[in-house]
Amino acid sequence: MRFTYADAMTDPAFYVPLAKAAENAGYHSFAVADSICYPEVSDSTYPYTPDGSREFLENKPFVETFILTMAMAAATERIRFTPFVLKLPIRPPVLVAKQASSLAYMSGGRLSLGVGLSPWPEDFEVMGVPFARRGKRMNEAMEIIKGLTTGEYFEYHGEIYDVPSIKINPVPAQPIPLLVGGHSDAALRRAVRLGDGWMHAGGPPAEFDALLTRLNEIRKEEGKENDPFEIHAISGEAFTVDGVRRLEDKGVTDVIVGFRLPYQLELDQQPLAEKIAALEGFAEHIIAKCG
């Protein structure tokens, strides 16, 4: 089992010392949140809170994902970084391919690119991108990123995007893993068909088990049940050694852990020293005992 540390909407000055502390404590990766903006007026709902409330995001600091990741990567040597998740279809895929390949190259290949659909129509509106056919846009964008990050000439002629034969340089020595977030059937199938893994966003244990069952069904349907595939999960089981073993038995490869509730309306007031103590305590009591 590998362990990912997650903290978001905190003091931006905390991220670099947190990344250093997580690396020293033995975490495999650091999850990096993505948010473009917060609209003053919206009737959108958030799919991962019980009541669909989104007000917890207002006034919370979000440093742009690639910029924050590069700052942390420059201050560390081993820990990986995983956007959780980058809102891909609101962005030009050629630009994302350039950003991701540059970041992966400069960090020594320490990037896994978590991608997903934004739940906010406003994100599409302010970026000048149609909200309709966003799933198709996402699929084509993933194909373009996979093609361009090889460093070879690549062209793409789809329903949404048309890219002439181009190449980008530099690219990392190893392919950038593409991980897909989302709980819909379409997201699970996208993860299997186009990605290297799936990212779970949390929820009741029974729901998680149902998602794993469906994911395994799709892998069999697509003839990929024996292919390497990462499963990143948020689960309360991760906070005991026995629970970690149970997650391993279910096929989970990476657990994502944080030590405060992110959906609070109040600004995060937890001191940096307490955050570091929490991640170090988990490493001592769980990571070290899980090998």
PDB file of C-alpha atoms in Angstrom:
ATOM      1  CA  MET A   1       0.000   0.000   0.000  1.00  0.00           C
ATOM      2  CA  ARG A   2       1.115   3.537  -0.796  1.00  0.00           C
ATOM      3  CA  PHE A   3      -0.008   6.592   1.121  1.00  0.00           C
ATOM      4  CA  THR A   4      -0.976  10.034  -0.180  1.00  0.00           C
ATOM      5  CA  TYR A   5      -1.188  13.065   2.086  1.00  0.00           C
ATOM      6  CA  ALA A   6      -3.955  15.566   1.354  1.00  0.00           C
ATOM      7  CA  ASP A   7      -4.493  19.088   2.606  1.00  0.00           C
ATOM      8  CA  ALA A   8      -6.222  21.914   0.764  1.00  0.00           C
ATOM      9  CA  MET A   9      -7.722  25.331   1.342  1.00  0.00           C
ATOM     10  CA  THR A  10      -5.051  26.044   3.924  1.00  0.00           C
ATOM     11  CA  ASP A  11      -2.469  28.819   4.246  1.00  0.00           C
ATOM     12  CA  PRO A  12      -0.508  28.716   0.944  1.00  0.00           C
ATOM     13  CA  ALA A  13       2.721  29.276   2.887  1.00  0.00           C
ATOM     14  CA  PHE A  14       2.208  25.866   4.532  1.00  0.00           C
ATOM     15  CA  TYR A  15       2.418  23.736   1.377  1.00  0.00           C
ATOM     16  CA  VAL A  16       6.174  23.587   0.892  1.00  0.00           C
ATOM     17  CA  PRO A  17       6.938  22.669   4.534  1.00  0.00           C
ATOM     18  CA  LEU A  18       4.073  20.159   4.482  1.00  0.00           C
ATOM     19  CA  ALA A  19       5.481  18.530   1.336  1.00  0.00           C
ATOM     20  CA  LYS A  20       8.909  18.307   2.956  1.00  0.00           C
ATOM     21  CA  ALA A  21       7.435  16.827   6.122  1.00  0.00           C
ATOM     22  CA  ALA A  22       5.326  14.299   4.202  1.00  0.00           C
ATOM     23  CA  GLU A  23       8.367  13.202   2.188  1.00  0.00           C
ATOM     24  CA  ASN A  24      10.461  12.779   5.325  1.00  0.00           C
ATOM     25  CA  ALA A  25       7.666  10.833   7.033  1.00  0.00           C
ATOM     26  CA  GLY A  26       7.433   8.288   4.213  1.00  0.00           C
ATOM     27  CA  TYR A  27       4.347   9.330   2.229  1.00  0.00           C
ATOM     28  CA  HIS A  28       4.429   8.286  -1.397  1.00  0.00           C
ATOM     29  CA  SER A  29       2.576  11.294  -2.790  1.00  0.00           C
ATOM     30  CA  PHE A  30       0.900  14.619  -2.067  1.00  0.00           C
ATOM     31  CA  ALA A  31      -2.600  15.374  -3.395  1.00  0.00           C
ATOM     32  CA  VAL A  32      -3.030  18.832  -4.917  1.00  0.00           C
ATOM     33  CA  ALA A  33      -6.516  20.349  -5.210  1.00  0.00           C
ATOM     34  CA  ASP A  34      -7.732  22.316  -8.238  1.00  0.00           C
ATOM     35  CA  SER A  35     -10.140  25.251  -8.370  1.00  0.00           C
ATOM     36  CA  ILE A  36     -10.401  28.008 -10.956  1.00  0.00           C
ATOM     37  CA  CYS A  37     -12.777  30.500  -9.355  1.00  0.00           C
ATOM     38  CA  TYR A  38     -15.781  30.952  -7.095  1.00  0.00           C
ATOM     39  CA  PRO A  39     -18.832  32.577  -8.741  1.00  0.00           C
ATOM     40  CA  GLU A  40     -20.810  35.140  -6.772  1.00  0.00           C
ATOM     41  CA  VAL A  41     -24.121  33.789  -8.087  1.00  0.00           C
ATOM     42  CA  SER A  42     -24.717  30.110  -8.807  1.00  0.00           C
ATOM     43  CA  ASP A  43     -27.343  27.418  -8.344  1.00  0.00           C
ATOM     44  CA  SER A  44     -24.795  24.603  -8.794  1.00  0.00           C
ATOM     45  CA  THR A  45     -24.472  21.841  -6.231  1.00  0.00           C
ATOM     46  CA  TYR A  46     -21.420  19.946  -5.066  1.00  0.00           C
ATOM     47  CA  PRO A  47     -21.711  16.169  -5.609  1.00  0.00           C
ATOM     48  CA  TYR A  48     -19.596  15.105  -2.630  1.00  0.00           C
ATOM     49  CA  THR A  49     -21.317  16.871   0.270  1.00  0.00           C
ATOM     50  CA  PRO A  50     -24.516  15.397   1.765  1.00  0.00           C
ATOM     51  CA  ASP A  51     -26.650  18.439   0.972  1.00  0.00           C
ATOM     52  CA  GLY A  52     -24.850  19.592  -2.168  1.00  0.00           C
ATOM     53  CA  SER A  53     -23.556  22.687  -0.401  1.00  0.00           C
ATOM     54  CA  ARG A  54     -20.649  24.471  -2.038  1.00  0.00           C
ATOM     55  CA  GLU A  55     -20.312  27.466   0.282  1.00  0.00           C
ATOM     56  CA  PHE A  56     -17.313  25.901   2.022  1.00  0.00           C
ATOM     57  CA  LEU A  57     -15.240  26.911  -1.031  1.00  0.00           C
ATOM     58  CA  GLU A  58     -15.860  30.647  -0.738  1.00  0.00           C
ATOM     59  CA  ASN A  59     -12.838  32.690   0.377  1.00  0.00           C
ATOM     60  CA  LYS A  60     -10.625  29.587   0.473  1.00  0.00           C
ATOM     61  CA  PRO A  61      -7.152  29.945  -1.088  1.00  0.00           C
ATOM     62  CA  PHE A  62      -6.341  27.805  -4.123  1.00  0.00           C
ATOM     63  CA  VAL A  63      -2.940  28.315  -5.728  1.00  0.00           C
ATOM     64  CA  GLU A  64      -3.020  27.270  -9.401  1.00  0.00           C
ATOM     65  CA  THR A  65      -2.400  23.519  -9.481  1.00  0.00           C
ATOM     66  CA  PHE A  66       0.678  23.298 -11.709  1.00  0.00           C
ATOM     67  CA  ILE A  67       2.349  26.310 -10.082  1.00  0.00           C
ATOM     68  CA  LEU A  68       1.812  24.941  -6.573  1.00  0.00           C
ATOM     69  CA  THR A  69       3.007  21.485  -7.585  1.00  0.00           C
ATOM     70  CA  MET A  70       6.207  22.848  -9.129  1.00  0.00           C
ATOM     71  CA  ALA A  71       6.931  24.890  -5.993  1.00  0.00           C
ATOM     72  CA  MET A  72       6.630  21.779  -3.820  1.00  0.00           C
ATOM     73  CA  ALA A  73       8.532  19.592  -6.272  1.00  0.00           C
ATOM     74  CA  ALA A  74      11.449  22.050  -6.318  1.00  0.00           C
ATOM     75  CA  ALA A  75      11.717  21.786  -2.534  1.00  0.00           C
ATOM     76  CA  THR A  76      11.611  17.957  -2.376  1.00  0.00           C
ATOM     77  CA  GLU A  77      13.404  14.993  -3.912  1.00  0.00           C
ATOM     78  CA  ARG A  78      11.288  11.834  -3.720  1.00  0.00           C
ATOM     79  CA  ILE A  79       7.627  12.454  -3.027  1.00  0.00           C
ATOM     80  CA  ARG A  80       5.221  12.360  -5.978  1.00  0.00           C
ATOM     81  CA  PHE A  81       2.438  14.852  -6.669  1.00  0.00           C
ATOM     82  CA  THR A  82      -1.083  14.050  -7.817  1.00  0.00           C
ATOM     83  CA  PRO A  83      -3.658  16.689  -8.795  1.00  0.00           C
ATOM     84  CA  PHE A  84      -6.897  15.501  -7.204  1.00  0.00           C
ATOM     85  CA  VAL A  85      -8.328  16.261  -9.669  1.00  0.00           C
ATOM     86  CA  LEU A  86      -7.411  18.685 -12.450  1.00  0.00           C
ATOM     87  CA  LYS A  87     -10.547  19.957 -14.193  1.00  0.00           C
ATOM     88  CA  LEU A  88      -9.382  18.854 -17.589  1.00  0.00           C
ATOM     89  CA  PRO A  89     -12.149  19.673 -20.096  1.00  0.00           C
ATOM     90  CA  ILE A  90     -12.161  23.390 -19.226  1.00  0.00           C
ATOM     91  CA  ARG A  91      -8.501  23.615 -20.296  1.00  0.00           C
ATOM     92  CA  PRO A  92      -6.835  23.391 -23.750  1.00  0.00           C
ATOM     93  CA  PRO A  93      -5.386  19.857 -23.871  1.00  0.00           C
ATOM     94  CA  VAL A  94      -2.231  20.816 -25.790  1.00  0.00           C
ATOM     95  CA  LEU A  95      -1.427  23.362 -23.089  1.00  0.00           C
ATOM     96  CA  VAL A  96      -2.097  20.810 -20.337  1.00  0.00           C
ATOM     97  CA  ALA A  97       0.185  18.333 -22.110  1.00  0.00           C
ATOM     98  CA  LYS A  98       2.932  20.970 -22.210  1.00  0.00           C
ATOM     99  CA  GLN A  99       2.445  21.936 -18.570  1.00  0.00           C
ATOM    100  CA  ALA A 100       2.301  18.352 -17.329  1.00  0.00           C
ATOM    101  CA  SER A 101       5.278  17.153 -19.357  1.00  0.00           C
ATOM    102  CA  SER A 102       7.358  20.156 -18.268  1.00  0.00           C
ATOM    103  CA  LEU A 103       6.460  19.622 -14.620  1.00  0.00           C
ATOM    104  CA  ALA A 104       7.128  15.884 -14.810  1.00  0.00           C
ATOM    105  CA  TYR A 105      10.474  16.495 -16.517  1.00  0.00           C
ATOM    106  CA  MET A 106      11.596  19.148 -14.047  1.00  0.00           C
ATOM    107  CA  SER A 107      10.554  17.022 -11.051  1.00  0.00           C
ATOM    108  CA  GLY A 108      12.278  13.866 -12.246  1.00  0.00           C
ATOM    109  CA  GLY A 109       9.047  12.130 -13.211  1.00  0.00           C
ATOM    110  CA  ARG A 110       7.230  12.730  -9.914  1.00  0.00           C
ATOM    111  CA  LEU A 111       3.820  13.578 -11.385  1.00  0.00           C
ATOM    112  CA  SER A 112       0.687  11.457 -11.635  1.00  0.00           C
ATOM    113  CA  LEU A 113      -2.004  13.458 -13.408  1.00  0.00           C
ATOM    114  CA  GLY A 114      -5.397  13.066 -11.762  1.00  0.00           C
ATOM    115  CA  VAL A 115      -8.108  14.455 -14.046  1.00  0.00           C
ATOM    116  CA  GLY A 116     -11.861  14.824 -13.870  1.00  0.00           C
ATOM    117  CA  LEU A 117     -14.927  16.724 -15.000  1.00  0.00           C
ATOM    118  CA  SER A 118     -15.728  19.943 -13.201  1.00  0.00           C
ATOM    119  CA  PRO A 119     -19.184  19.847 -11.564  1.00  0.00           C
ATOM    120  CA  TRP A 120     -19.554  23.606 -12.098  1.00  0.00           C
ATOM    121  CA  PRO A 121     -21.056  24.939 -15.363  1.00  0.00           C
ATOM    122  CA  GLU A 122     -19.549  28.281 -14.341  1.00  0.00           C
ATOM    123  CA  ASP A 123     -16.024  26.878 -14.765  1.00  0.00           C
ATOM    124  CA  PHE A 124     -16.809  26.132 -18.399  1.00  0.00           C
ATOM    125  CA  GLU A 125     -18.503  29.501 -18.919  1.00  0.00           C
ATOM    126  CA  VAL A 126     -15.634  31.630 -17.615  1.00  0.00           C
ATOM    127  CA  MET A 127     -13.104  29.607 -19.619  1.00  0.00           C
ATOM    128  CA  GLY A 128     -15.135  29.986 -22.808  1.00  0.00           C
ATOM    129  CA  VAL A 129     -15.784  26.244 -23.154  1.00  0.00           C
ATOM    130  CA  PRO A 130     -19.199  24.665 -23.874  1.00  0.00           C
ATOM    131  CA  PHE A 131     -20.646  22.667 -20.977  1.00  0.00           C
ATOM    132  CA  ALA A 132     -22.411  20.351 -23.425  1.00  0.00           C
ATOM    133  CA  ARG A 133     -20.507  17.226 -24.533  1.00  0.00           C
ATOM    134  CA  ARG A 134     -18.025  17.698 -21.717  1.00  0.00           C
ATOM    135  CA  GLY A 135     -17.569  13.924 -21.402  1.00  0.00           C
ATOM    136  CA  LYS A 136     -16.542  13.637 -25.049  1.00  0.00           C
ATOM    137  CA  ARG A 137     -14.278  16.660 -24.612  1.00  0.00           C
ATOM    138  CA  MET A 138     -12.673  14.958 -21.603  1.00  0.00           C
ATOM    139  CA  ASN A 139     -12.047  11.729 -23.510  1.00  0.00           C
ATOM    140  CA  GLU A 140     -10.433  13.480 -26.454  1.00  0.00           C
ATOM    141  CA  ALA A 141      -8.313  15.652 -24.166  1.00  0.00           C
ATOM    142  CA  MET A 142      -6.963  12.567 -22.404  1.00  0.00           C
ATOM    143  CA  GLU A 143      -6.045  10.979 -25.739  1.00  0.00           C
ATOM    144  CA  ILE A 144      -4.237  14.145 -26.818  1.00  0.00           C
ATOM    145  CA  ILE A 145      -2.276  14.364 -23.567  1.00  0.00           C
ATOM    146  CA  LYS A 146      -1.247  10.715 -23.799  1.00  0.00           C
ATOM    147  CA  GLY A 147      -0.130  11.189 -27.381  1.00  0.00           C
ATOM    148  CA  LEU A 148       1.804  14.408 -26.925  1.00  0.00           C
ATOM    149  CA  THR A 149       3.616  13.425 -23.730  1.00  0.00           C
ATOM    150  CA  THR A 150       5.423  10.632 -25.578  1.00  0.00           C
ATOM    151  CA  GLY A 151       7.646  13.274 -27.174  1.00  0.00           C
ATOM    152  CA  GLU A 152       6.939  11.914 -30.658  1.00  0.00           C
ATOM    153  CA  TYR A 153       5.083  13.671 -33.456  1.00  0.00           C
ATOM    154  CA  PHE A 154       1.371  13.317 -32.764  1.00  0.00           C
ATOM    155  CA  GLU A 155      -1.779  14.459 -34.512  1.00  0.00           C
ATOM    156  CA  TYR A 156      -5.410  14.152 -33.529  1.00  0.00           C
ATOM    157  CA  HIS A 157      -8.622  14.643 -35.479  1.00  0.00           C
ATOM    158  CA  GLY A 158     -11.670  14.206 -33.290  1.00  0.00           C
ATOM    159  CA  GLU A 159     -15.169  15.570 -32.940  1.00  0.00           C
ATOM    160  CA  ILE A 160     -14.061  18.301 -30.522  1.00  0.00           C
ATOM    161  CA  TYR A 161     -10.347  18.854 -31.159  1.00  0.00           C
ATOM    162  CA  ASP A 162      -8.254  18.958 -34.302  1.00  0.00           C
ATOM    163  CA  VAL A 163      -4.500  18.956 -33.694  1.00  0.00           C
ATOM    164  CA  PRO A 164      -1.976  18.928 -36.564  1.00  0.00           C
ATOM    165  CA  SER A 165       1.150  16.799 -36.337  1.00  0.00           C
ATOM    166  CA  ILE A 166       3.246  18.370 -33.573  1.00  0.00           C
ATOM    167  CA  LYS A 167       5.668  17.348 -30.856  1.00  0.00           C
ATOM    168  CA  ILE A 168       6.609  18.863 -27.506  1.00  0.00           C
ATOM    169  CA  ASN A 169       9.997  18.856 -25.825  1.00  0.00           C
ATOM    170  CA  PRO A 170      11.107  18.048 -23.157  1.00  0.00           C
ATOM    171  CA  VAL A 171       9.044  15.144 -21.918  1.00  0.00           C
ATOM    172  CA  PRO A 172       9.747  12.865 -18.939  1.00  0.00           C
ATOM    173  CA  ALA A 173      11.587   9.576 -19.389  1.00  0.00           C
ATOM    174  CA  GLN A 174       8.545   7.594 -18.223  1.00  0.00           C
ATOM    175  CA  PRO A 175       4.877   8.090 -19.211  1.00  0.00           C
ATOM    176  CA  ILE A 176       2.805  10.288 -16.910  1.00  0.00           C
ATOM    177  CA  PRO A 177       0.130   8.128 -15.235  1.00  0.00           C
ATOM    178  CA  LEU A 178      -3.372   9.406 -16.001  1.00  0.00           C
ATOM    179  CA  LEU A 179      -5.801   8.839 -13.136  1.00  0.00           C
ATOM    180  CA  VAL A 180      -9.510   9.540 -13.528  1.00  0.00           C
ATOM    181  CA  GLY A 181     -11.702  10.886 -10.747  1.00  0.00           C
ATOM    182  CA  GLY A 182     -15.474  10.532 -10.506  1.00  0.00           C
ATOM    183  CA  HIS A 183     -18.128   8.106  -9.310  1.00  0.00           C
ATOM    184  CA  SER A 184     -20.362   7.899 -12.375  1.00  0.00           C
ATOM    185  CA  ASP A 185     -20.397   4.856 -14.601  1.00  0.00           C
ATOM    186  CA  ALA A 186     -18.957   6.984 -17.395  1.00  0.00           C
ATOM    187  CA  ALA A 187     -16.052   8.051 -15.161  1.00  0.00           C
ATOM    188  CA  LEU A 188     -15.286   4.455 -14.190  1.00  0.00           C
ATOM    189  CA  ARG A 189     -15.315   3.355 -17.810  1.00  0.00           C
ATOM    190  CA  ARG A 190     -13.149   6.335 -18.794  1.00  0.00           C
ATOM    191  CA  ALA A 191     -10.616   5.348 -16.134  1.00  0.00           C
ATOM    192  CA  VAL A 192     -10.422   1.817 -17.522  1.00  0.00           C
ATOM    193  CA  ARG A 193     -10.419   2.675 -21.220  1.00  0.00           C
ATOM    194  CA  LEU A 194      -8.194   5.750 -21.246  1.00  0.00           C
ATOM    195  CA  GLY A 195      -6.491   5.953 -17.868  1.00  0.00           C
ATOM    196  CA  ASP A 196      -3.989   4.164 -15.703  1.00  0.00           C
ATOM    197  CA  GLY A 197      -6.151   4.230 -12.602  1.00  0.00           C
ATOM    198  CA  TRP A 198      -9.166   5.599 -10.750  1.00  0.00           C
ATOM    199  CA  MET A 199      -9.439   8.121  -7.905  1.00  0.00           C
ATOM    200  CA  HIS A 200     -12.205   7.742  -5.317  1.00  0.00           C
ATOM    201  CA  ALA A 201     -13.565  10.947  -3.774  1.00  0.00           C
ATOM    202  CA  GLY A 202     -14.886   9.464  -0.533  1.00  0.00           C
ATOM    203  CA  GLY A 203     -18.286   8.377   0.698  1.00  0.00           C
ATOM    204  CA  PRO A 204     -19.999   5.570   2.655  1.00  0.00           C
ATOM    205  CA  PRO A 205     -18.189   2.201   2.766  1.00  0.00           C
ATOM    206  CA  ALA A 206     -21.074   0.379   1.053  1.00  0.00           C
ATOM    207  CA  GLU A 207     -21.012   2.868  -1.814  1.00  0.00           C
ATOM    208  CA  PHE A 208     -17.250   2.422  -2.178  1.00  0.00           C
ATOM    209  CA  ASP A 209     -17.594  -1.356  -2.328  1.00  0.00           C
ATOM    210  CA  ALA A 210     -20.283  -1.014  -4.995  1.00  0.00           C
ATOM    211  CA  LEU A 211     -18.026   1.258  -7.030  1.00  0.00           C
ATOM    212  CA  LEU A 212     -15.165  -1.247  -6.771  1.00  0.00           C
ATOM    213  CA  THR A 213     -17.464  -4.034  -7.918  1.00  0.00           C
ATOM    214  CA  ARG A 214     -18.588  -2.014 -10.918  1.00  0.00           C
ATOM    215  CA  LEU A 215     -15.012  -0.989 -11.697  1.00  0.00           C
ATOM    216  CA  ASN A 216     -13.929  -4.619 -11.759  1.00  0.00           C
ATOM    217  CA  GLU A 217     -16.887  -5.495 -14.005  1.00  0.00           C
ATOM    218  CA  ILE A 218     -15.850  -2.816 -16.483  1.00  0.00           C
ATOM    219  CA  ARG A 219     -12.226  -3.978 -16.422  1.00  0.00           C
ATOM    220  CA  LYS A 220     -13.411  -7.465 -17.376  1.00  0.00           C
ATOM    221  CA  GLU A 221     -15.758  -6.121 -20.056  1.00  0.00           C
ATOM    222  CA  GLU A 222     -12.877  -4.166 -21.575  1.00  0.00           C
ATOM    223  CA  GLY A 223     -10.488  -7.129 -21.359  1.00  0.00           C
ATOM    224  CA  LYS A 224      -8.212  -5.247 -18.969  1.00  0.00           C
ATOM    225  CA  GLU A 225      -8.732  -7.136 -15.730  1.00  0.00           C
ATOM    226  CA  ASN A 226      -5.067  -8.249 -15.704  1.00  0.00           C
ATOM    227  CA  ASP A 227      -3.540  -4.918 -16.758  1.00  0.00           C
ATOM    228  CA  PRO A 228      -1.751  -2.766 -14.167  1.00  0.00           C
ATOM    229  CA  PHE A 229      -4.299  -0.384 -12.675  1.00  0.00           C
ATOM    230  CA  GLU A 230      -4.087   2.028  -9.742  1.00  0.00           C
ATOM    231  CA  ILE A 231      -6.961   2.553  -7.316  1.00  0.00           C
ATOM    232  CA  HIS A 232      -6.645   5.607  -5.053  1.00  0.00           C
ATOM    233  CA  ALA A 233      -9.188   5.648  -2.234  1.00  0.00           C
ATOM    234  CA  ILE A 234     -10.394   7.826   0.624  1.00  0.00           C
ATOM    235  CA  SER A 235     -11.524   5.522   3.410  1.00  0.00           C
ATOM    236  CA  GLY A 236     -11.795   5.466   7.171  1.00  0.00           C
ATOM    237  CA  GLU A 237     -10.277   1.985   6.967  1.00  0.00           C
ATOM    238  CA  ALA A 238      -6.925   3.623   6.230  1.00  0.00           C
ATOM    239  CA  PHE A 239      -6.560   4.721   9.854  1.00  0.00           C
ATOM    240  CA  THR A 240      -5.872   1.241  11.208  1.00  0.00           C
ATOM    241  CA  VAL A 241      -3.324  -1.329  10.078  1.00  0.00           C
ATOM    242  CA  ASP A 242      -6.015  -4.005   9.751  1.00  0.00           C
ATOM    243  CA  GLY A 243      -8.125  -1.604   7.740  1.00  0.00           C
ATOM    244  CA  VAL A 244      -5.249  -0.948   5.365  1.00  0.00           C
ATOM    245  CA  ARG A 245      -4.902  -4.703   4.869  1.00  0.00           C
ATOM    246  CA  ARG A 246      -8.602  -4.963   4.044  1.00  0.00           C
ATOM    247  CA  LEU A 247      -8.250  -2.199   1.472  1.00  0.00           C
ATOM    248  CA  GLU A 248      -5.283  -4.011  -0.055  1.00  0.00           C
ATOM    249  CA  ASP A 249      -7.402  -7.158  -0.318  1.00  0.00           C
ATOM    250  CA  LYS A 250      -9.981  -5.135  -2.261  1.00  0.00           C
ATOM    251  CA  GLY A 251      -7.349  -4.044  -4.780  1.00  0.00           C
ATOM    252  CA  VAL A 252      -6.659  -0.544  -3.466  1.00  0.00           C
ATOM    253  CA  THR A 253      -3.115   0.532  -4.333  1.00  0.00           C
ATOM    254  CA  ASP A 254      -3.052   3.997  -2.749  1.00  0.00           C
ATOM    255  CA  VAL A 255      -4.933   5.532   0.177  1.00  0.00           C
ATOM    256  CA  ILE A 256      -5.460   9.279   0.501  1.00  0.00           C
ATOM    257  CA  VAL A 257      -5.441  10.589   4.056  1.00  0.00           C
ATOM    258  CA  GLY A 258      -6.055  13.975   5.607  1.00  0.00           C
ATOM    259  CA  PHE A 259      -6.465  15.034   9.179  1.00  0.00           C
ATOM    260  CA  ARG A 260      -9.219  17.650   9.152  1.00  0.00           C
ATOM    261  CA  LEU A 261     -12.685  18.014   7.615  1.00  0.00           C
ATOM    262  CA  PRO A 262     -12.285  20.041   4.405  1.00  0.00           C
ATOM    263  CA  TYR A 263     -15.969  21.035   4.078  1.00  0.00           C
ATOM    264  CA  GLN A 264     -16.059  23.517   6.964  1.00  0.00           C
ATOM    265  CA  LEU A 265     -17.194  27.058   6.248  1.00  0.00           C
ATOM    266  CA  GLU A 266     -14.530  28.564   8.499  1.00  0.00           C
ATOM    267  CA  LEU A 267     -11.018  29.266   7.307  1.00  0.00           C
ATOM    268  CA  ASP A 268      -8.428  26.698   8.347  1.00  0.00           C
ATOM    269  CA  GLN A 269      -6.850  27.940  11.568  1.00  0.00           C
ATOM    270  CA  GLN A 270      -4.782  24.867  12.384  1.00  0.00           C
ATOM    271  CA  PRO A 271      -1.129  25.796  12.968  1.00  0.00           C
ATOM    272  CA  LEU A 272       1.515  24.318  10.708  1.00  0.00           C
ATOM    273  CA  ALA A 273       3.159  22.507  13.642  1.00  0.00           C
ATOM    274  CA  GLU A 274      -0.091  20.656  14.401  1.00  0.00           C
ATOM    275  CA  LYS A 275      -0.490  19.634  10.778  1.00  0.00           C
ATOM    276  CA  ILE A 276       3.031  18.230  10.670  1.00  0.00           C
ATOM    277  CA  ALA A 277       2.516  16.428  13.982  1.00  0.00           C
ATOM    278  CA  ALA A 278      -0.652  14.801  12.619  1.00  0.00           C
ATOM    279  CA  LEU A 279       0.957  13.539   9.415  1.00  0.00           C
ATOM    280  CA  GLU A 280       4.013  12.323  11.326  1.00  0.00           C
ATOM    281  CA  GLY A 281       1.848  10.535  13.896  1.00  0.00           C
ATOM    282  CA  PHE A 282      -0.038   8.698  11.155  1.00  0.00           C
ATOM    283  CA  ALA A 283       3.253   7.729   9.517  1.00  0.00           C
ATOM    284  CA  GLU A 284       4.566   6.339  12.795  1.00  0.00           C
ATOM    285  CA  HIS A 285       1.444   4.381  13.726  1.00  0.00           C
ATOM    286  CA  ILE A 286       0.217   3.237  10.299  1.00  0.00           C
ATOM    287  CA  ILE A 287       2.703   3.685   7.434  1.00  0.00           C
ATOM    288  CA  ALA A 288       5.664   2.265   9.327  1.00  0.00           C
ATOM    289  CA  LYS A 289       3.644  -0.759  10.400  1.00  0.00           C
ATOM    290  CA  CYS A 290       2.386  -1.450   6.889  1.00  0.00           C
ATOM    291  CA  GLY A 291       5.869  -1.765   5.449  1.00  0.00           C
TER     292      GLY A 291
END
